[in-house]
PDB file of C-alpha atoms in Angstrom:
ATOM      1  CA  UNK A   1      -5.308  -1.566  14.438  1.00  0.00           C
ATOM      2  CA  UNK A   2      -7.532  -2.366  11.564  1.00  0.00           C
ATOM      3  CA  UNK A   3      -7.614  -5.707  10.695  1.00  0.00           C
ATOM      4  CA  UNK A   4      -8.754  -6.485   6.732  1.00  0.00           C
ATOM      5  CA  UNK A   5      -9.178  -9.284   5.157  1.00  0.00           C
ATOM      6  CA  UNK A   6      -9.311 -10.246   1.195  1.00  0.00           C
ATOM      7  CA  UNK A   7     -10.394 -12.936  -0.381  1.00  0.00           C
ATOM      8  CA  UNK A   8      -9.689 -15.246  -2.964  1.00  0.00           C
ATOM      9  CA  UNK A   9      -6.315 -15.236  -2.624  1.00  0.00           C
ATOM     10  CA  UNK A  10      -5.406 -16.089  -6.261  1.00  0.00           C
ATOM     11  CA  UNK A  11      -8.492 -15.741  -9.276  1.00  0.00           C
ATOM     12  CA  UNK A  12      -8.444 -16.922 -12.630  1.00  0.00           C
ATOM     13  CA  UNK A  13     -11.005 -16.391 -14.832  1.00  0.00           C
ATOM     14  CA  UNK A  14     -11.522 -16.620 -19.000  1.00  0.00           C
ATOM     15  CA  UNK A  15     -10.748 -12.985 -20.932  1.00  0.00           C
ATOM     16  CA  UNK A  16     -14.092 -11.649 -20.944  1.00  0.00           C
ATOM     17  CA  UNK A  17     -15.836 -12.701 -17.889  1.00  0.00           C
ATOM     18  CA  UNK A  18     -16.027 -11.116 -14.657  1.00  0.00           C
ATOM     19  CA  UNK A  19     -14.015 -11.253 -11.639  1.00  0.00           C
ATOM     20  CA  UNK A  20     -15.347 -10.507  -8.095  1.00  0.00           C
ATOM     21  CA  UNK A  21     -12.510  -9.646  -5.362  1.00  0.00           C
ATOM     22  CA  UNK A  22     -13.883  -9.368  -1.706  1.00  0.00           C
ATOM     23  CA  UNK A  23     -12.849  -7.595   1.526  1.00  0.00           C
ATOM     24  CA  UNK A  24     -14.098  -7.046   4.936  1.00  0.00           C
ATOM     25  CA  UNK A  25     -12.430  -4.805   7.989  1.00  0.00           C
ATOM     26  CA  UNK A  26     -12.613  -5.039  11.477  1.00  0.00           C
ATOM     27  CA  UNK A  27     -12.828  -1.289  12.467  1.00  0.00           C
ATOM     28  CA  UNK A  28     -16.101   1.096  12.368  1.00  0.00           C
ATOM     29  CA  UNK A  29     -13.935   3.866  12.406  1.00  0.00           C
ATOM     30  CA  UNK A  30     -12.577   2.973   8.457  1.00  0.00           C
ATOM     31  CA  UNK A  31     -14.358   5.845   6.771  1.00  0.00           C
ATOM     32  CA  UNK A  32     -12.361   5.366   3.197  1.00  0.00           C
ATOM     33  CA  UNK A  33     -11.425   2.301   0.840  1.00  0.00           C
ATOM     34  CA  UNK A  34      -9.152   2.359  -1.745  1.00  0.00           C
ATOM     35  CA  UNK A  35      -8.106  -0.487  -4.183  1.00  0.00           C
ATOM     36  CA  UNK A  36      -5.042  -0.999  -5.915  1.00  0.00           C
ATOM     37  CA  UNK A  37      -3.555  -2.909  -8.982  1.00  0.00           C
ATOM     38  CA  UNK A  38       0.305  -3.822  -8.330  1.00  0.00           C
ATOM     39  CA  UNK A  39       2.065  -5.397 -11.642  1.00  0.00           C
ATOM     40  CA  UNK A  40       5.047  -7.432 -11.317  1.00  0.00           C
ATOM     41  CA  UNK A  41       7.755  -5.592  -9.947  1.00  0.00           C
ATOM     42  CA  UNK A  42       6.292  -2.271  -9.985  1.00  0.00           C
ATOM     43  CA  UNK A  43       4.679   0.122  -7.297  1.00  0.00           C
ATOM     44  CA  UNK A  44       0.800   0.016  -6.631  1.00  0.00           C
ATOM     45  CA  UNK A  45      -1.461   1.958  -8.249  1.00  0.00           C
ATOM     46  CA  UNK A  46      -4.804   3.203  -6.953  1.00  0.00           C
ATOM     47  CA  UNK A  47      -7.921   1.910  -9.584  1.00  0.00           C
ATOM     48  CA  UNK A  48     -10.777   2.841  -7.960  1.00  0.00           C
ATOM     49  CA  UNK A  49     -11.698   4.103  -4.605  1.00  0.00           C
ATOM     50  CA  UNK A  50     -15.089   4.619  -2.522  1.00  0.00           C
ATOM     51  CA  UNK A  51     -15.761   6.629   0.591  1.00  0.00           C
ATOM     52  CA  UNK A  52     -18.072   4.969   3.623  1.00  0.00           C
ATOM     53  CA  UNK A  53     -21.341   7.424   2.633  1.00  0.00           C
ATOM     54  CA  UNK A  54     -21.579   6.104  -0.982  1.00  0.00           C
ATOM     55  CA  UNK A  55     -23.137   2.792  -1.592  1.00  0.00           C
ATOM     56  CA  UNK A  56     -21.270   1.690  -5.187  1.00  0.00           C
ATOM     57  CA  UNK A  57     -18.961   3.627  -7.587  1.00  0.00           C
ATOM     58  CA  UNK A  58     -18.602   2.715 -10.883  1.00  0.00           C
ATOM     59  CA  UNK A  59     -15.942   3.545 -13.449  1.00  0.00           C
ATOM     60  CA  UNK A  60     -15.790   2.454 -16.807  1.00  0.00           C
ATOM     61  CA  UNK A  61     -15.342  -1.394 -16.375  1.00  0.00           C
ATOM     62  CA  UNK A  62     -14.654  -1.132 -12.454  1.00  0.00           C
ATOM     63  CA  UNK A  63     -16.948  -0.718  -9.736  1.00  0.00           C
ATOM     64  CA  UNK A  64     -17.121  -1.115  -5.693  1.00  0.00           C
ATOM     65  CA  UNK A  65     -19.757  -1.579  -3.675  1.00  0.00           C
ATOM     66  CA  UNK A  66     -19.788  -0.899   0.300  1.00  0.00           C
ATOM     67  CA  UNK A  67     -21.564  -2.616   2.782  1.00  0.00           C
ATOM     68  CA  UNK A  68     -21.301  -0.358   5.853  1.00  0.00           C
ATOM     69  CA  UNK A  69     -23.428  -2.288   8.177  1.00  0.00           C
ATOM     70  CA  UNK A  70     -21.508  -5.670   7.253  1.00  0.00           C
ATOM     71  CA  UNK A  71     -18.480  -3.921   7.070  1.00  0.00           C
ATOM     72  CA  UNK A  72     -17.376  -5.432   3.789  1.00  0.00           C
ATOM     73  CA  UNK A  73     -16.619  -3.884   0.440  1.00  0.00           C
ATOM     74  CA  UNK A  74     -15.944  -5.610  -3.006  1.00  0.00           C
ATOM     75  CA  UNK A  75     -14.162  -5.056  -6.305  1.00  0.00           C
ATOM     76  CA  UNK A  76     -15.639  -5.668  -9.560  1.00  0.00           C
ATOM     77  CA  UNK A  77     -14.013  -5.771 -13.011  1.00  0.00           C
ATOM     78  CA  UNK A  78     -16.209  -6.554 -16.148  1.00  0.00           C
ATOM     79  CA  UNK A  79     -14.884  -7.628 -19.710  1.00  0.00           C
ATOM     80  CA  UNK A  80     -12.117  -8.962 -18.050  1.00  0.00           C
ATOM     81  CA  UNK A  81      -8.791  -8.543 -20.399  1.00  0.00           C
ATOM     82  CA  UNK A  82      -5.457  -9.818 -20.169  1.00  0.00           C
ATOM     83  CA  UNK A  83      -3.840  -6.719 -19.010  1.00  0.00           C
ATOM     84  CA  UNK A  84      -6.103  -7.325 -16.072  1.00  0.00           C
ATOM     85  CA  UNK A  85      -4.123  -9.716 -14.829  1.00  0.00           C
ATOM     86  CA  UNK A  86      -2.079  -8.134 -11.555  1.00  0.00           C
ATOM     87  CA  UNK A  87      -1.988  -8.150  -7.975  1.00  0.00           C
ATOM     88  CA  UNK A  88      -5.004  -6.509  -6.421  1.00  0.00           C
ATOM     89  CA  UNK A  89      -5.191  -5.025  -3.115  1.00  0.00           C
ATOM     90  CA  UNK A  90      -8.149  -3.580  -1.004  1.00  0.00           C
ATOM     91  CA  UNK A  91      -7.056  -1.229   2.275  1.00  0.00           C
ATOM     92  CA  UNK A  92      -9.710   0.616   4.527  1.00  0.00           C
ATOM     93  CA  UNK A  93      -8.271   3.933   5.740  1.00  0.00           C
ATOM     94  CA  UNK A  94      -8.627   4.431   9.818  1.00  0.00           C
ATOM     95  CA  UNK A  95      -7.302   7.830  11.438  1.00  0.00           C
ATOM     96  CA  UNK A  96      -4.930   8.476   8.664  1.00  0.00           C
ATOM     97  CA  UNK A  97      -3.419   5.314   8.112  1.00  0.00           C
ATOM     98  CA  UNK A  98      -3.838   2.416   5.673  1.00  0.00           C
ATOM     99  CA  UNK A  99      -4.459  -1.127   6.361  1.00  0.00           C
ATOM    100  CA  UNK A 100      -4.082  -3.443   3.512  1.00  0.00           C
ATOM    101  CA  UNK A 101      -5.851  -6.731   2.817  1.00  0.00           C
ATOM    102  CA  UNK A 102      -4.054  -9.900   1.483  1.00  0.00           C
ATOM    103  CA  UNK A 103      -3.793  -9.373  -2.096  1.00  0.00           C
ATOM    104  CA  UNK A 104      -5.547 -11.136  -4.937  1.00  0.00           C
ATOM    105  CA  UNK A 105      -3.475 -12.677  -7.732  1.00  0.00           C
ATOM    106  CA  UNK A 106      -6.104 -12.203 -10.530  1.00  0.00           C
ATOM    107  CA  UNK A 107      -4.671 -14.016 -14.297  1.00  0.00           C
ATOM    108  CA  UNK A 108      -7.197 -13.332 -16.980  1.00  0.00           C
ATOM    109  CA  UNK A 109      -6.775 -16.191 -19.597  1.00  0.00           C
ATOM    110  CA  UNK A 110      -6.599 -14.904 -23.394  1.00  0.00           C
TER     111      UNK A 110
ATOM    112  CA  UNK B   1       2.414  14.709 -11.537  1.00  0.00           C
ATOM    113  CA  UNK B   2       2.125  13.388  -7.846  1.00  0.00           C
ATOM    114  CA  UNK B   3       5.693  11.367  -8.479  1.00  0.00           C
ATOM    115  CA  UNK B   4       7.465   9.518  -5.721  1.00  0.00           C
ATOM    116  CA  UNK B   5      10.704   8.417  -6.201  1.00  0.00           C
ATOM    117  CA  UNK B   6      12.591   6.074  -3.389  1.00  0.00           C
ATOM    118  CA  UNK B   7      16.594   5.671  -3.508  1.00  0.00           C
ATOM    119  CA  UNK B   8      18.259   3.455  -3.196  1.00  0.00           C
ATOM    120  CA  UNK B   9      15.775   0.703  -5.669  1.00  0.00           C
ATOM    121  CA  UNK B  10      18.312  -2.091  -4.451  1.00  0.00           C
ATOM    122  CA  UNK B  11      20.578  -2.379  -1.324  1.00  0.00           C
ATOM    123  CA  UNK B  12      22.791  -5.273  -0.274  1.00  0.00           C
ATOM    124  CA  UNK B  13      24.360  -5.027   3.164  1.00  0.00           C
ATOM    125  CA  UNK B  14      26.184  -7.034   6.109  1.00  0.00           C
ATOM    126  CA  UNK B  15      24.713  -8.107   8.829  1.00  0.00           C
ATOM    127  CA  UNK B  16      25.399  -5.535  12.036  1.00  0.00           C
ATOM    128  CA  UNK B  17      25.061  -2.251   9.184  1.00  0.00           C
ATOM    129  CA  UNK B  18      22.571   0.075   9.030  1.00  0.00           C
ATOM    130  CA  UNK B  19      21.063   0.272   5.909  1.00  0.00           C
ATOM    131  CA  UNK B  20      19.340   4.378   4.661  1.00  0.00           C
ATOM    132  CA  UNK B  21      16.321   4.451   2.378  1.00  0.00           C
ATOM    133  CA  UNK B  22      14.887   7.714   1.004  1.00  0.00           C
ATOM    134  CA  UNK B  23      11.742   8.437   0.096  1.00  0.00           C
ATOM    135  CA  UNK B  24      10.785  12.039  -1.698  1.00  0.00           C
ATOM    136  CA  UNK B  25       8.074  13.320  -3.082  1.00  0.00           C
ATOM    137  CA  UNK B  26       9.348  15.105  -6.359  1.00  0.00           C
ATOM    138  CA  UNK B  27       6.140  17.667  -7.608  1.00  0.00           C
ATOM    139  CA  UNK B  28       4.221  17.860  -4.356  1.00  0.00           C
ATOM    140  CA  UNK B  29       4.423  18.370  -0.603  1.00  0.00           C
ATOM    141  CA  UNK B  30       3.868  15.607   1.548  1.00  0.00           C
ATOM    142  CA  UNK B  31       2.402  16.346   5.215  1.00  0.00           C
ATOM    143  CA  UNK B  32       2.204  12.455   5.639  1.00  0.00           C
ATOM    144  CA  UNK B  33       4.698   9.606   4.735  1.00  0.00           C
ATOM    145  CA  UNK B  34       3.961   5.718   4.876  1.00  0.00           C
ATOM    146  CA  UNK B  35       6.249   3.213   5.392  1.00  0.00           C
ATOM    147  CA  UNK B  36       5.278  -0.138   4.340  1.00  0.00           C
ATOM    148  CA  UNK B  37       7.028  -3.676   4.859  1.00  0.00           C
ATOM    149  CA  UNK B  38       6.284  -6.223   1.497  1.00  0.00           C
ATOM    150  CA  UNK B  39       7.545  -9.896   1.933  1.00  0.00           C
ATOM    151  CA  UNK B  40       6.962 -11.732  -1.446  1.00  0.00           C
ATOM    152  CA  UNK B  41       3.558 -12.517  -2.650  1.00  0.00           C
ATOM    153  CA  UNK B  42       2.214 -11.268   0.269  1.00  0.00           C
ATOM    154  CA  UNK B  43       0.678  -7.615   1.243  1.00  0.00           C
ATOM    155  CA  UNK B  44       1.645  -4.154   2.660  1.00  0.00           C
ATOM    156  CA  UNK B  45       2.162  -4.050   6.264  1.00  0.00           C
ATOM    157  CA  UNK B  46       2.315  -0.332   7.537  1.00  0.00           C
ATOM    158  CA  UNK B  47       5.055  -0.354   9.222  1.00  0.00           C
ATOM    159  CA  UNK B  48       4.814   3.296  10.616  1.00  0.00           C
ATOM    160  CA  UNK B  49       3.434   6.646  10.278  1.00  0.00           C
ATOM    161  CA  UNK B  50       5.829  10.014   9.694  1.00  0.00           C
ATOM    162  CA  UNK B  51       4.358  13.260   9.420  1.00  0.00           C
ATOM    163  CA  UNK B  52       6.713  16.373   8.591  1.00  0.00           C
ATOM    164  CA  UNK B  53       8.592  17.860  11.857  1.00  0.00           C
ATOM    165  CA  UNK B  54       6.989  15.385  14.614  1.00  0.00           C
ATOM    166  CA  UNK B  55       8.288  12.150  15.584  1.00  0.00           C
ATOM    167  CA  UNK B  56       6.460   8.720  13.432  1.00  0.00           C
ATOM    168  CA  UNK B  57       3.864   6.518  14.762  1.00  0.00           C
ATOM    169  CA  UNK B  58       4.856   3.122  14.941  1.00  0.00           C
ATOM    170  CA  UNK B  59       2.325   0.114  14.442  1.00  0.00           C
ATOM    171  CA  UNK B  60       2.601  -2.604  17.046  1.00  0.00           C
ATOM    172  CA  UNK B  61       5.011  -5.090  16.701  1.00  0.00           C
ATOM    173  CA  UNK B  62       7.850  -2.229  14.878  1.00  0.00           C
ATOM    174  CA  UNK B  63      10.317  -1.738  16.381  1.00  0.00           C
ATOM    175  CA  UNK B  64      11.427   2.249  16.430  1.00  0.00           C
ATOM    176  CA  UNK B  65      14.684   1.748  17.524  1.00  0.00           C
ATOM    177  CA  UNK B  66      15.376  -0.511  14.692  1.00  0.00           C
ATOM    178  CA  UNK B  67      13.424   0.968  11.751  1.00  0.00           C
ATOM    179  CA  UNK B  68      14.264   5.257  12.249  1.00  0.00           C
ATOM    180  CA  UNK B  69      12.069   7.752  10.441  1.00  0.00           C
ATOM    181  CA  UNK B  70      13.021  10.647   9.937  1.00  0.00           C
ATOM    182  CA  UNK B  71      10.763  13.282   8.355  1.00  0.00           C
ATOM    183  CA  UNK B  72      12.695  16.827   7.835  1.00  0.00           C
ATOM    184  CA  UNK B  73      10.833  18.570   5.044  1.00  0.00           C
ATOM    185  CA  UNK B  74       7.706  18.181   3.154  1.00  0.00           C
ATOM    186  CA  UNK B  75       9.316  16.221   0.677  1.00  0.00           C
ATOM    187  CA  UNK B  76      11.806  14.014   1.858  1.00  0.00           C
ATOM    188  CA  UNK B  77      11.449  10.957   4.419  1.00  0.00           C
ATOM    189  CA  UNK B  78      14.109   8.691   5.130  1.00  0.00           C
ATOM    190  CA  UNK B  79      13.833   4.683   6.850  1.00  0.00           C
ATOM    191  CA  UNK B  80      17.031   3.575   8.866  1.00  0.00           C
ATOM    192  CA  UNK B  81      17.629   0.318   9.162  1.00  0.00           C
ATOM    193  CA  UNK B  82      19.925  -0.111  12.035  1.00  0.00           C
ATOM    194  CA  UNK B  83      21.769  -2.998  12.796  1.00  0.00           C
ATOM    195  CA  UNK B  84      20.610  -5.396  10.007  1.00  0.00           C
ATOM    196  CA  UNK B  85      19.576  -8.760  10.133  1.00  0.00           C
ATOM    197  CA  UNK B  86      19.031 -11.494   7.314  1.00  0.00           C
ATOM    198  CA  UNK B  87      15.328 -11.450   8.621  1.00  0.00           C
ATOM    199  CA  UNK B  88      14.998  -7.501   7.761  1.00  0.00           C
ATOM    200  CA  UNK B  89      15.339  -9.033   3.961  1.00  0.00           C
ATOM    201  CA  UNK B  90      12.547  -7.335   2.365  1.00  0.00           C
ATOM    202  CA  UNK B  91      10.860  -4.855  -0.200  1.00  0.00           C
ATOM    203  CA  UNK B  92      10.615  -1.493   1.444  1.00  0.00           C
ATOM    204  CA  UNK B  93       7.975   0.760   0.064  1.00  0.00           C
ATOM    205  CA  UNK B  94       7.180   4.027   0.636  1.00  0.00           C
ATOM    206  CA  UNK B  95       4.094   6.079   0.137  1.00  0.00           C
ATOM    207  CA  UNK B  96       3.291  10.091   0.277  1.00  0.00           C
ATOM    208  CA  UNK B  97       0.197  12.170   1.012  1.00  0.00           C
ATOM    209  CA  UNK B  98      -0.088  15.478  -0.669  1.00  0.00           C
ATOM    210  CA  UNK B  99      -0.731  18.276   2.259  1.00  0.00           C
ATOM    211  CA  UNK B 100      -3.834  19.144  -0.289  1.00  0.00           C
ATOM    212  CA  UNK B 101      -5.419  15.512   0.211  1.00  0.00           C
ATOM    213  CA  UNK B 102      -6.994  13.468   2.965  1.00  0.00           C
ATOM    214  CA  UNK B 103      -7.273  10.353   1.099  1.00  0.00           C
ATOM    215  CA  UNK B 104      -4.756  10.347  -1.581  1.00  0.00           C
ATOM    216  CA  UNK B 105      -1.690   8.466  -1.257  1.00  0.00           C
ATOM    217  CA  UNK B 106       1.532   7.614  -4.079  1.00  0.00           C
ATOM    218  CA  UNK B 107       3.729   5.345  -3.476  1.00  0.00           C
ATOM    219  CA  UNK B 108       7.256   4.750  -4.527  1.00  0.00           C
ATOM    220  CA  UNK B 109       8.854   1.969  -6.642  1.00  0.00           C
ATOM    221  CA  UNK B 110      10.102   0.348  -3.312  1.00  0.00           C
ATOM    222  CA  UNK B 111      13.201  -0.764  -1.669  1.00  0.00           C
ATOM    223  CA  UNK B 112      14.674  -4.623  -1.932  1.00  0.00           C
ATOM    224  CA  UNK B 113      16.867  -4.917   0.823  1.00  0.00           C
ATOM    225  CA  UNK B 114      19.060  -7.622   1.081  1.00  0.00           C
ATOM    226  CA  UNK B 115      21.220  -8.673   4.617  1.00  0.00           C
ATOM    227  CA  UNK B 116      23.332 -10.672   3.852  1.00  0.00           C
TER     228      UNK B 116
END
């Protein structure tokens, strides 16, 4: 199967600056990449997603970019604010199924 | 909308009992259900693949004799654990695919399963 990997593994940055959040996969095939925010003991929720013919998708203060070629994509949050802080995960989608990445503890310090 | 609600949220069992999970999708039909595997602090592993009136894909390394899926209707999945072990211990969390969507996916508030 697909095999994606996320890095850092844990992020803290200052309320207000800007946190990066990288992932790369394994398979060509992965034609659709969706991130998601997980809070403490709740579900995941999708932020943001991109599909593998757009280049960078922007929304509000998120955005992803895809490298294609590379095969890596990358989250982006600006203006970072405490209710930032979560558990991020990146997945590539390959022949209907999900593959998740690691996880990125982000804490935004007030 | 698109509201996925899992049942039980917490389970404590025996070792040697098997150990049902349900997963519904309550204001949409769901052609495709995930099941994912979450060990603490770490990510979702798909565990397997159900899609409404066929039998579920397993990824490698699940076991399907262990972990059943059954998918009956568009909204309603169910995980069996059979046969529990302390190292099924885990968060169980399903996800659903509206028949309408290709990407989409919810997921539900999870499972913590405890074998005791």
């Amino acid at each position: 199967g697909e095999n994606v990997e996320q890095h850092p593994s844990t992020l803290s940055v200052q309320e207000g600056d800007s946190a990066v959040i990288k992932c790369t996969y394994s398979d060509s095939a992965s034609n659709y990449f969706p991130w998601y925010k997980q809070e403490l003991g709740k579900r995941p929720q999708l932020i943001i997603d991109i599909r593998s013919n757009v280049g960078e998708k922007k929304d509000q203060r998120i955005a992803v970019t895809l490298n294609k070629t590379a095969k890596h994509f990358s989250l982006h949050i600006t203006e970072t604010q405490p209710e930032d802080s979560a558990v991020y995960f990146c997945a590539a989608r390959v022949f209907n199924k999900f593959y998740f990445g690691s996880g990125t503890k982000l804490n935004v310090k007030p | 909308g698109a509201v996925v609600s899992q049942h039980p949220s917490w389970v404590i069992c025996k070792s040697g009992t098997s150990v049902k999970i349900e997963c519904r999708s309550l204001d949409f039909q769901a052609t495709t259900m995930f099941w994912y595997r979450q060990f603490p602090k770490q990510s979702l592993m798909l565990m397997a693949t159900s899609n409404e009136g066929s039998k579920a894909t397993y990824e490698q390394g699940v076991e399907k004799d262990k972990f059943l899926i059954n998918h009956a209707s568009l909204t309603l999945s169910t995980l069996t654990v059979t046969s529990a072990h302390p190292e099924d211990s885990s968060f169980y969390i399903c996800s659903a695919r509206p028949r309408a969507s290709v990407n989409e996916q919810f997921f539900g508030p999870g499972t913590r399963l405890t074998v005791l």
